[in-house]
Coordinates of C-alpha atoms in Angstrom, one line a residue:
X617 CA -47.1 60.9 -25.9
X618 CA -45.9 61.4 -22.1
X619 CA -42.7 63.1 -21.7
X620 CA -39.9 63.4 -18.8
X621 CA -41.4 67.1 -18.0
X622 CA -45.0 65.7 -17.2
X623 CA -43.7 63.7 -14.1
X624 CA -41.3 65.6 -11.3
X625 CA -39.0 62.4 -11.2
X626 CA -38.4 63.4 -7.4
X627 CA -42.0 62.2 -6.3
X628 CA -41.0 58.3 -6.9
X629 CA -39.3 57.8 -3.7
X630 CA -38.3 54.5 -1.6
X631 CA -41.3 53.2 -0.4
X632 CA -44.2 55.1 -2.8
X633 CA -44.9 57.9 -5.3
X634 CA -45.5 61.3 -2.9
X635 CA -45.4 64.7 -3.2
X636 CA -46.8 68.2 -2.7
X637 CA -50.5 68.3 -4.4
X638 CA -50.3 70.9 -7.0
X639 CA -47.1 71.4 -6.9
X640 CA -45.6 67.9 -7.7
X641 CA -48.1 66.0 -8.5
X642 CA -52.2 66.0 -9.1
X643 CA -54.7 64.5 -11.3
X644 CA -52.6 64.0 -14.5
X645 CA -49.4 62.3 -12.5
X646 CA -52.5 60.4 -10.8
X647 CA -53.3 59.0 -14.5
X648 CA -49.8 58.5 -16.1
X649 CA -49.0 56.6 -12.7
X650 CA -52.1 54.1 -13.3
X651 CA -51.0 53.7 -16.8
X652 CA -47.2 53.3 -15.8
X653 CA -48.2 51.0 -13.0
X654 CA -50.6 48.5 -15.3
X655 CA -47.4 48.1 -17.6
X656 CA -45.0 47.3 -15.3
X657 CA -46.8 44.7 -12.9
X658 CA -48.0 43.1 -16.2
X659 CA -44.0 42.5 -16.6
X660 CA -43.9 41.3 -13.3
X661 CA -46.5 39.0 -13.2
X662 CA -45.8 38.0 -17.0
X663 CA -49.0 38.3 -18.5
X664 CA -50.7 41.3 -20.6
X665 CA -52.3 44.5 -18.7
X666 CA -55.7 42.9 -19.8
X667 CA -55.3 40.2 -17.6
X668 CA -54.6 42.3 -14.5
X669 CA -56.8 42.4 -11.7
X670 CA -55.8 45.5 -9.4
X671 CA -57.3 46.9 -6.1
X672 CA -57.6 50.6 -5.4
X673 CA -58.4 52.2 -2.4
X674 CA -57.5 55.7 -0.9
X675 CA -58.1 57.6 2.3
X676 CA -59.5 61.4 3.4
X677 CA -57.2 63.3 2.1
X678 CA -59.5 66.5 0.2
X679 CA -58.2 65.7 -3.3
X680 CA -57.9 61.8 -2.8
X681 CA -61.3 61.3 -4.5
X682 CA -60.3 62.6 -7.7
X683 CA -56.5 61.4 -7.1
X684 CA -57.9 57.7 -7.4
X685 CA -60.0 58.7 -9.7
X686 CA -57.9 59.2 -12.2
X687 CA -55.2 56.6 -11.2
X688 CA -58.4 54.2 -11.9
X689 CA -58.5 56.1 -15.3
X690 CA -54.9 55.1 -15.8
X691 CA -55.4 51.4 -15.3
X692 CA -58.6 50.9 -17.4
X693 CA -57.0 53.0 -20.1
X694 CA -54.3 50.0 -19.7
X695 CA -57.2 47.5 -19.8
X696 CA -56.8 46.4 -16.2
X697 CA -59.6 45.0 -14.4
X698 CA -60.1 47.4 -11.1
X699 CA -61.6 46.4 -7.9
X700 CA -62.5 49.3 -6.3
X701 CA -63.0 49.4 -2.4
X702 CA -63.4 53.2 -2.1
X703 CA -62.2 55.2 1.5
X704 CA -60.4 52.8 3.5
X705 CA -57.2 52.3 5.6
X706 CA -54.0 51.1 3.6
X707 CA -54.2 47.6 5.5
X708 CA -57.7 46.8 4.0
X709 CA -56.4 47.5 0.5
X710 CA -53.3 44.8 1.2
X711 CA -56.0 42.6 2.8
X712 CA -58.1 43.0 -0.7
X713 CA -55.4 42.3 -2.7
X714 CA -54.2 39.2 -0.3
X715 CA -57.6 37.7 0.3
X716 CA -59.1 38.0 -3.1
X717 CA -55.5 36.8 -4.7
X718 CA -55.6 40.1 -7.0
X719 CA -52.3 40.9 -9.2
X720 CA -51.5 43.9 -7.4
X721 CA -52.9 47.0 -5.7
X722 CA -52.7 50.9 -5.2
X723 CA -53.6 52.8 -2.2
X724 CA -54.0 56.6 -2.6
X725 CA -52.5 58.3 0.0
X726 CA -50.0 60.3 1.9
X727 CA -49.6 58.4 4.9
X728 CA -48.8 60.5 8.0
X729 CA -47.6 63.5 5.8
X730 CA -48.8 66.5 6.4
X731 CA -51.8 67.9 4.5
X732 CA -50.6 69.7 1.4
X733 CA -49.4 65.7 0.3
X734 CA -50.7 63.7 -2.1
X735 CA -49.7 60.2 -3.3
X736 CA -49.8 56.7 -3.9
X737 CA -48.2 53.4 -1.9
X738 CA -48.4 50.5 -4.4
X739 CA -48.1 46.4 -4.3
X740 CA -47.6 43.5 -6.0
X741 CA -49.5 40.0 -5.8
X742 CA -49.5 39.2 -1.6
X743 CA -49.6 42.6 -1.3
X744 CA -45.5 42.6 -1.5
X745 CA -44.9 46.2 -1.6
X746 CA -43.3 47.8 -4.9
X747 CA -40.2 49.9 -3.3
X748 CA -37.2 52.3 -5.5
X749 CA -35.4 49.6 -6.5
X750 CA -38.0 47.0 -7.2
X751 CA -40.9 48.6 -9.1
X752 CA -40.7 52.1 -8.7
X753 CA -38.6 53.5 -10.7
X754 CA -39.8 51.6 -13.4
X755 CA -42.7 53.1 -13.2
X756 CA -40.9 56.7 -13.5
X757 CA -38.9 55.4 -16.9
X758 CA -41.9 53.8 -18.3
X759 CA -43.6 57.0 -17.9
X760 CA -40.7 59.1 -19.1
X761 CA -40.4 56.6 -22.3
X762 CA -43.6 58.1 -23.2
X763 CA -46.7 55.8 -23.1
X764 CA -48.4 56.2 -26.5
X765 CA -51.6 55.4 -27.0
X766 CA -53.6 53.5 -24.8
X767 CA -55.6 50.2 -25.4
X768 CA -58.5 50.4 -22.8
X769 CA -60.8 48.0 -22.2
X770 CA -60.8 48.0 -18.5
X771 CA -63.5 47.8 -16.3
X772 CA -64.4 48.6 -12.5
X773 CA -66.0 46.8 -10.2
X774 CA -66.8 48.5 -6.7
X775 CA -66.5 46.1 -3.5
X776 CA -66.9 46.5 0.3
X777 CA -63.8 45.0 2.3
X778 CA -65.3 46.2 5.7
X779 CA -67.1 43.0 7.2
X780 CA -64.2 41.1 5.1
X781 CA -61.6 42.8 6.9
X782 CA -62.6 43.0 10.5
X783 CA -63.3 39.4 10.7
X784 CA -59.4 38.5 9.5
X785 CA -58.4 41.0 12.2
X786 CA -60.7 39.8 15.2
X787 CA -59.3 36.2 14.2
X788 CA -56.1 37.3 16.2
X789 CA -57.6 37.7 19.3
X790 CA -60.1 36.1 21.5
X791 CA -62.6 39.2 21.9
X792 CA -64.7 38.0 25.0
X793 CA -61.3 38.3 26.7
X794 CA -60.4 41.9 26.4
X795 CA -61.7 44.5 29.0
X796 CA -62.8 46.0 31.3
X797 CA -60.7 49.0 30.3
X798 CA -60.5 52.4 29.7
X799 CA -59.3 53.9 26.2
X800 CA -58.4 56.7 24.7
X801 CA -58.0 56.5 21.1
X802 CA -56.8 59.2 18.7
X803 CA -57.2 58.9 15.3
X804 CA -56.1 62.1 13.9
X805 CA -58.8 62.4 11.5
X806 CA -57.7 59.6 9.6
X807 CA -58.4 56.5 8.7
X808 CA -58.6 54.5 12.1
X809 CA -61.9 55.9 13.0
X810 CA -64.0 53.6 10.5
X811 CA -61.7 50.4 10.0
X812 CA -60.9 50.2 13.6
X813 CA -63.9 51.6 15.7
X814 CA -66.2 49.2 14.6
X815 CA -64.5 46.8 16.3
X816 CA -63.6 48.5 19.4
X817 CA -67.2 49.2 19.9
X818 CA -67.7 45.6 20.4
X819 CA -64.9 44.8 23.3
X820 CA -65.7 45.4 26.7
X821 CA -63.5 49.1 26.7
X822 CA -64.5 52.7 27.9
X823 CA -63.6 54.3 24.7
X824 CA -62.9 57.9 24.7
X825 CA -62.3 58.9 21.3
X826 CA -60.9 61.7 20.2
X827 CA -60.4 63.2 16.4
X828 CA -61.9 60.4 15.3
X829 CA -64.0 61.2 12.2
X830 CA -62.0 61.1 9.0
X831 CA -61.1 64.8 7.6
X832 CA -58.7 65.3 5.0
X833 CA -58.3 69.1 6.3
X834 CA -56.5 67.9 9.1
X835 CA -58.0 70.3 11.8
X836 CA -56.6 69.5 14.8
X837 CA -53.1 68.1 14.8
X838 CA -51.1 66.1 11.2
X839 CA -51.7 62.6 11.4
X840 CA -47.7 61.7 12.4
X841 CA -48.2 60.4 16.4
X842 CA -44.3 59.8 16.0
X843 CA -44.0 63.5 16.3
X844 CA -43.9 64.6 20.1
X845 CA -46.0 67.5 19.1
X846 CA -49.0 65.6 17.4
X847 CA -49.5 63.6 20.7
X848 CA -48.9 65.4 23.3
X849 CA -52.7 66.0 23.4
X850 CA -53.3 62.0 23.6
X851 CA -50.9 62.4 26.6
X852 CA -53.1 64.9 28.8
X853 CA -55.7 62.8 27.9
X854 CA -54.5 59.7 29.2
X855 CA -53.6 61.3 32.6
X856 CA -57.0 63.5 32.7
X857 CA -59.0 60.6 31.7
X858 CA -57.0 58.7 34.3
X859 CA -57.0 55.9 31.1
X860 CA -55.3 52.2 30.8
X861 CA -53.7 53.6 28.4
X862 CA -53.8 55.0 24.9
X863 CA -54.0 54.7 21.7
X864 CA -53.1 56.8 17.9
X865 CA -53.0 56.2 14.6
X866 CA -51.0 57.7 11.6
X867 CA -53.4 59.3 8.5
X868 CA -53.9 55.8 6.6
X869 CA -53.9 53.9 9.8
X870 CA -51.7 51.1 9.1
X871 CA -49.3 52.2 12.2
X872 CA -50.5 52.5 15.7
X873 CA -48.4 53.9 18.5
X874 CA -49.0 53.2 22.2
X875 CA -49.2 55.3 25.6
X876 CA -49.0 53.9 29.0
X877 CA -51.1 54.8 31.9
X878 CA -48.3 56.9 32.9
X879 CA -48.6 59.2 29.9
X880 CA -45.3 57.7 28.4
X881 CA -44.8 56.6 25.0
X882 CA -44.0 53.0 24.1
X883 CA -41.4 53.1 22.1
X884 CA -41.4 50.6 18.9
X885 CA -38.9 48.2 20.3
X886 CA -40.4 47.8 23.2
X887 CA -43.8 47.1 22.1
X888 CA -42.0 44.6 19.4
X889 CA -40.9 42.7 22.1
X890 CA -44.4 42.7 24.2
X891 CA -45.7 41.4 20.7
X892 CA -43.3 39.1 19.8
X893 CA -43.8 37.3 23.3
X894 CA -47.8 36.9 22.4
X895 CA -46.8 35.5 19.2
X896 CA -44.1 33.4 20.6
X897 CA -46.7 31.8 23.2
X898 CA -49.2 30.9 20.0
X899 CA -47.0 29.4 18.1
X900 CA -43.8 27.9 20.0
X901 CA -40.1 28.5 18.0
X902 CA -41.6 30.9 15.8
X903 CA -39.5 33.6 14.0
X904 CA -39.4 37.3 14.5
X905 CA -38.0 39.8 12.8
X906 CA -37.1 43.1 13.6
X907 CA -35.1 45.9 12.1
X908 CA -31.2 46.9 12.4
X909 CA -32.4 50.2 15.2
X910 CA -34.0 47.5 17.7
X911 CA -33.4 47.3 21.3
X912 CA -32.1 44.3 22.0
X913 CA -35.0 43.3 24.0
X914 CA -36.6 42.0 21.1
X915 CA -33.8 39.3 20.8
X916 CA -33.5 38.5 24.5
X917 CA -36.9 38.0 24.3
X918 CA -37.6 36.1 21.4
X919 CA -34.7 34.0 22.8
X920 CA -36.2 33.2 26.2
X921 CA -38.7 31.8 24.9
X922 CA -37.6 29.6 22.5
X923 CA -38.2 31.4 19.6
X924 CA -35.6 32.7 16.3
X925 CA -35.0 36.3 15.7
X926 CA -33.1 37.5 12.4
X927 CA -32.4 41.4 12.3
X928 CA -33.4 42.8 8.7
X929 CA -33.4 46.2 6.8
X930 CA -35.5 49.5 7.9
X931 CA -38.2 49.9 5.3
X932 CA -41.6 47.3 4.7
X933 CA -40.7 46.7 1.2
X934 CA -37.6 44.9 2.7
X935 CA -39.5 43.7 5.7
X936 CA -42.3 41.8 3.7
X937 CA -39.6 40.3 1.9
X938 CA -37.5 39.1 4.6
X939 CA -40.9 38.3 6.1
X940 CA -41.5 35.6 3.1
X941 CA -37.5 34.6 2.9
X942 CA -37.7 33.4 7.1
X943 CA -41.0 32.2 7.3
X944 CA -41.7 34.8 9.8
X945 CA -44.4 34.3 12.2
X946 CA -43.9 38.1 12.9
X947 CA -42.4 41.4 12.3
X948 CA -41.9 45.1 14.2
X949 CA -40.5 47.6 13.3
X950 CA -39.0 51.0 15.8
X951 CA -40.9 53.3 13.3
X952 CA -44.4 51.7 14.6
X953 CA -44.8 49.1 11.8
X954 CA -45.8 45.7 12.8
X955 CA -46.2 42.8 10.3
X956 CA -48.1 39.6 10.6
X957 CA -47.3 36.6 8.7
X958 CA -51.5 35.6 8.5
X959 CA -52.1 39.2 7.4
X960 CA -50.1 38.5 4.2
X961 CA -47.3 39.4 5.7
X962 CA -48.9 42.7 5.9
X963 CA -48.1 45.9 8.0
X964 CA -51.4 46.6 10.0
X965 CA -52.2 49.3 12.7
X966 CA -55.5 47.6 13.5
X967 CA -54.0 44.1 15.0
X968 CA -51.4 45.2 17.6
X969 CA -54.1 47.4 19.0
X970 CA -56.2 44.1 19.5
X971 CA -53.0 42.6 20.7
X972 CA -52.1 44.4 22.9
X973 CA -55.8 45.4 24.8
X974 CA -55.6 41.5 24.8
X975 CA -52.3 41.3 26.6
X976 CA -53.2 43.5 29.5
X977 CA -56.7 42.0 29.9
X978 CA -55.7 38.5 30.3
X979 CA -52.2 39.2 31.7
X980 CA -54.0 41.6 34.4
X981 CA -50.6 44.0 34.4
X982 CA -50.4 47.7 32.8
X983 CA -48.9 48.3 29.5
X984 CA -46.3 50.8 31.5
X985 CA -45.8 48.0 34.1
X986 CA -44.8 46.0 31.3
X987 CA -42.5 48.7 29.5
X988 CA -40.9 49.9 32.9
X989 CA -39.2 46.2 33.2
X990 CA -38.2 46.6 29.5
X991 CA -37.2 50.3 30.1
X992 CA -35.2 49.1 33.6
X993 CA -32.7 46.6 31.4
X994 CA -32.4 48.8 28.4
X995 CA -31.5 51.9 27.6
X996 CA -32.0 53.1 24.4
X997 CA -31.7 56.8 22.4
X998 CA -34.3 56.9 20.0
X999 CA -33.1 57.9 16.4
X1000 CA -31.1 61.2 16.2
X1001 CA -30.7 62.6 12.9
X1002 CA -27.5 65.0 11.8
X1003 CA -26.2 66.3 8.7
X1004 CA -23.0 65.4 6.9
X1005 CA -21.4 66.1 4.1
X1006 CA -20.6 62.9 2.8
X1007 CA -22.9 60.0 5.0
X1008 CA -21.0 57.2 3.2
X1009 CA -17.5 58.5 4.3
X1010 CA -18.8 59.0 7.6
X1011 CA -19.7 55.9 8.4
X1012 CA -16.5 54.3 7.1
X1013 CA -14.9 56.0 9.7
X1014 CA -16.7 55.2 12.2
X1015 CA -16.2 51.5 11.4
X1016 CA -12.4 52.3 11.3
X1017 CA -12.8 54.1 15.1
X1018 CA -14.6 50.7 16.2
X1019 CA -12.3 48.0 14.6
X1020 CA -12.5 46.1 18.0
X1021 CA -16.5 45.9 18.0
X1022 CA -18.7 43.4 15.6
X1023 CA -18.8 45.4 12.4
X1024 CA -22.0 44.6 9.7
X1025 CA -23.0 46.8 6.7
X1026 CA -26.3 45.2 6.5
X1027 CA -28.5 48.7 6.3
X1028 CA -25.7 51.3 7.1
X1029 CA -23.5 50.1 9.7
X1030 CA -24.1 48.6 13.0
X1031 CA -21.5 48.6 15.7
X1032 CA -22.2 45.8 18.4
X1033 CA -20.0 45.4 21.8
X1034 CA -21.5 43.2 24.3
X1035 CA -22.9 46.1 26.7
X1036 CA -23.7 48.4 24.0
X1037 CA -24.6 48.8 20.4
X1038 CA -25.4 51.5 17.6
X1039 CA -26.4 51.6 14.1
X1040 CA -25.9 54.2 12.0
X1041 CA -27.6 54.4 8.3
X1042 CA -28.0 57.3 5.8
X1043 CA -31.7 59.0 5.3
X1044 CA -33.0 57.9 1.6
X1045 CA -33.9 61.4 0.8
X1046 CA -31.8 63.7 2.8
X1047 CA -28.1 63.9 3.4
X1048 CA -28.8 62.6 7.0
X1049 CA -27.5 59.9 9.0
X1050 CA -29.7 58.2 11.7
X1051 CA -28.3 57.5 14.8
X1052 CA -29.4 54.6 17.4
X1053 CA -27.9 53.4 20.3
X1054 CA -28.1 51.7 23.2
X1055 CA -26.7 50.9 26.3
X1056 CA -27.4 47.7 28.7
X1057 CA -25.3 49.2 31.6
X1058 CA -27.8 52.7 32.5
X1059 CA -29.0 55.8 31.2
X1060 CA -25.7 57.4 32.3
X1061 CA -23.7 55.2 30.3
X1062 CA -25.9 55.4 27.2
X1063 CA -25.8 59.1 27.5
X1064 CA -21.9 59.2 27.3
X1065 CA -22.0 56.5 25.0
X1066 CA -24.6 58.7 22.2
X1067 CA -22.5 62.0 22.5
X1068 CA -19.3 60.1 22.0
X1069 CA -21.3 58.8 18.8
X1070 CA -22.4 62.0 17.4
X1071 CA -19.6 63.9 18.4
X1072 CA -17.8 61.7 15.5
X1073 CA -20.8 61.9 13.6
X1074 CA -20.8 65.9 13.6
X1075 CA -16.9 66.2 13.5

């Protein structure tokens, strides 16, 4: 029998299992979370674990071999049938479990986190991601129920998704059309390296790649481009390499983040926008979504041209589902997450970088000539974090101080005027709230506008 001390209950967080290798988690949380998993995706898919047909993957993390390993263990021991597709990015395991219409799939990994993680991101059938209050935490009480004996009767079968998966992802473009142009591509020693080279290598493009061999030790900078820190390098290189622009990826690859020939960094909204408009052009009155910190650029946008936009919550567990509840065409996301309807709904890191080397090739104007009109008629923030006490109570009062805005509660609350909005929404983890705001007067008025903000926030 498994008991409540075998499993730190901390590691089952919103959007996967995660924690510190050794210290939270390793081989035996790897197992009991196979196990766990098997029993409660047979409940959701109502039918016994021995029907189940599961994908695994995992990427370069040191310890992921044996991590997946032993997750496989879990899922045999359940009597789950496991297709195994070995090192890959997180996207080709959700295009495994899309494409080959399997019950549900696990991808071992820590995303962006920094080395000393381990962990595991897990989906459903269509690769709709498990999240806190939809899977995972069933997981944790199954385990903590204690999981007796187990059946087995599993088996494995190992599969190669590579070919598979670059031909659904060159489907979104027209390849003969993008280049001439230079690239510099960082991949952080993750995941991008194999699962998107291959088909760089192909395009018309001066690649100059940089960490671009997978190496779970992490030897030149963590694999989170969010952080200033981790691309500044990418930055200098742009500039040195006098580059079109640039490109990085996070540790499993399945978020890609964009600088401009400038050496400035697209910001998520912004590149939603640039996105939506390619999608928008495809496939006339489409919907996009995008998430409650957007600039509204991404509505004007989608709006000029014809298209519908509905805001939804921060997170891809709720995004995919949104995704499936609109009929979205498309989906972005401020945190670098982009989601495509014939990708399974999917997030992917590998298709906006086709997209956009697509967009400036056939549009013949720079990525930062693009963003500077964006940047020129909005003026956003970025997320600010602070500390309270009491998040809930803070927000409450700063609905009360803006009774004569448009209040919503839909993922913390959002204050909207007609020249300037905010949201602000409690971390899952931390006693944090997130600030965004922007203004669509100037930068001046944003600024007064965001220290107004937290100086309530902070009070």
């Amino acid at each position: 029998m498994a008991d409540a001390a075998v499993v730190a209950p901390g590691i089952f967080k919103a959007y996967d299992v995660r924690g510190l290798y050794g210290t939270d988690m390793d081989e035996e949380t790897a197992y009991l979370v196979g196990r766990g998993f098997a029993r409660v995706l047979a409940d959701l898919r109502g039918k016994g674990t021995a029907e189940l047909r599961v994908g695994l993957g995992r990427d370069m993390r040191i310890e992921a071999p044996a991590m997946a390993r032993r997750l496989r263990d879990g899922l045999v021991a359940e009597g789950v049938s496991v297709v195994d597709a070995g090192l890959v990015g997180t996207e080709m395991l959700y295009h495994l479990v899309g494409s080959r219409e399997l019950d549900g799939g696990a991808m071992v990994t820590a995303s962006h986190n920094p080395k000393a993680y381990t962990g595991v991101k897990l989906v459903r059938e269509g690769a709709l991601a498990l999240s806190g209050d939809a899977g995972i935490q069933d997981i944790r009480r199954t385990i903590e129920a204690g999981l007796g004996e187990a059946p087995g009767g599993g088996e494995v079968e190992a599969v190669d998704v590579y070919d598979d998966f670059h031909a659904r992802a060159l489907s979104f473009v027209e390849p003969e059309k993008i280049g001439p142009l230079k690239v510099v591509v960082d991949s952080g020693n993750g995941m991008a390296g194999p699962m998107v080279g291959p088909l760089l290598e192909r395009m018309n493009l001066d690649l100059v790649t940089t960490y671009w061999v997978p190496d779970g030790e992490f030897p030149d900078h963590e694999p989170n481009p969010l952080l200033p820190e981790n691309r500044s390098f990418i930055v200098d290189r742009v500039l040195g390499e006098e580059a079109d622009l640039g490109v990085a990826w996070d540790g499993d690859a399945d978020r890609c983040f964009f600088i401009d020939s400038a050496g400035e960094f697209v910001d998520g909204d912004f590149l939603t926008a640039l996105l939506a408009r390619q999608v928008l052009e495809r496939e006339a009155g489409a919907t996009i979504l995008y998430d409650v910190r957007a600039s509204r650029a991404v509505a004007d946008t989608v709006a000029e041209l014809g298209g519908t936009s509905h805001m939804g919550r921060v997170g891809h567990a709720f995004m995919k589902r949104a995704m499936r509840e609109h009929g979205a065409a498309f989906a972005g996301e401020v945190s670098g997450h982009y989601y495509f309807r014939d990708f399974w709904s999917a997030d992917s890191g590998t298709i906006p970088a086709l997209l956009v080397l697509e967009l400036i090739s056939t549009t013949g104007r720079s990525l930062a000539d693009m963003v500077a009109e964006l940047r020129s008629r909005y003026f956003i923030s970025g997320e600010i974090n602070s500390e309270v006490a009491d998040p809930e109570g803070k927000m409450k009062e700063i609905a009360a101080a803006h009774s004569d805005a448009d209040v919503t509660w839909l993922d913390g609350v959002s204050v909207d005027y007609p020249d300037w909005h905010m949201n602000v929404r409690p971390s899952n983890t931390e006693p944090l709230l997130r600030l965004n705001l922007e203004s669509l007067v100037s930068v001046a008025d944003m600024e007064a506008k965001r220290d107004e903000a937290l100086a309530l926030i902070r009070s």
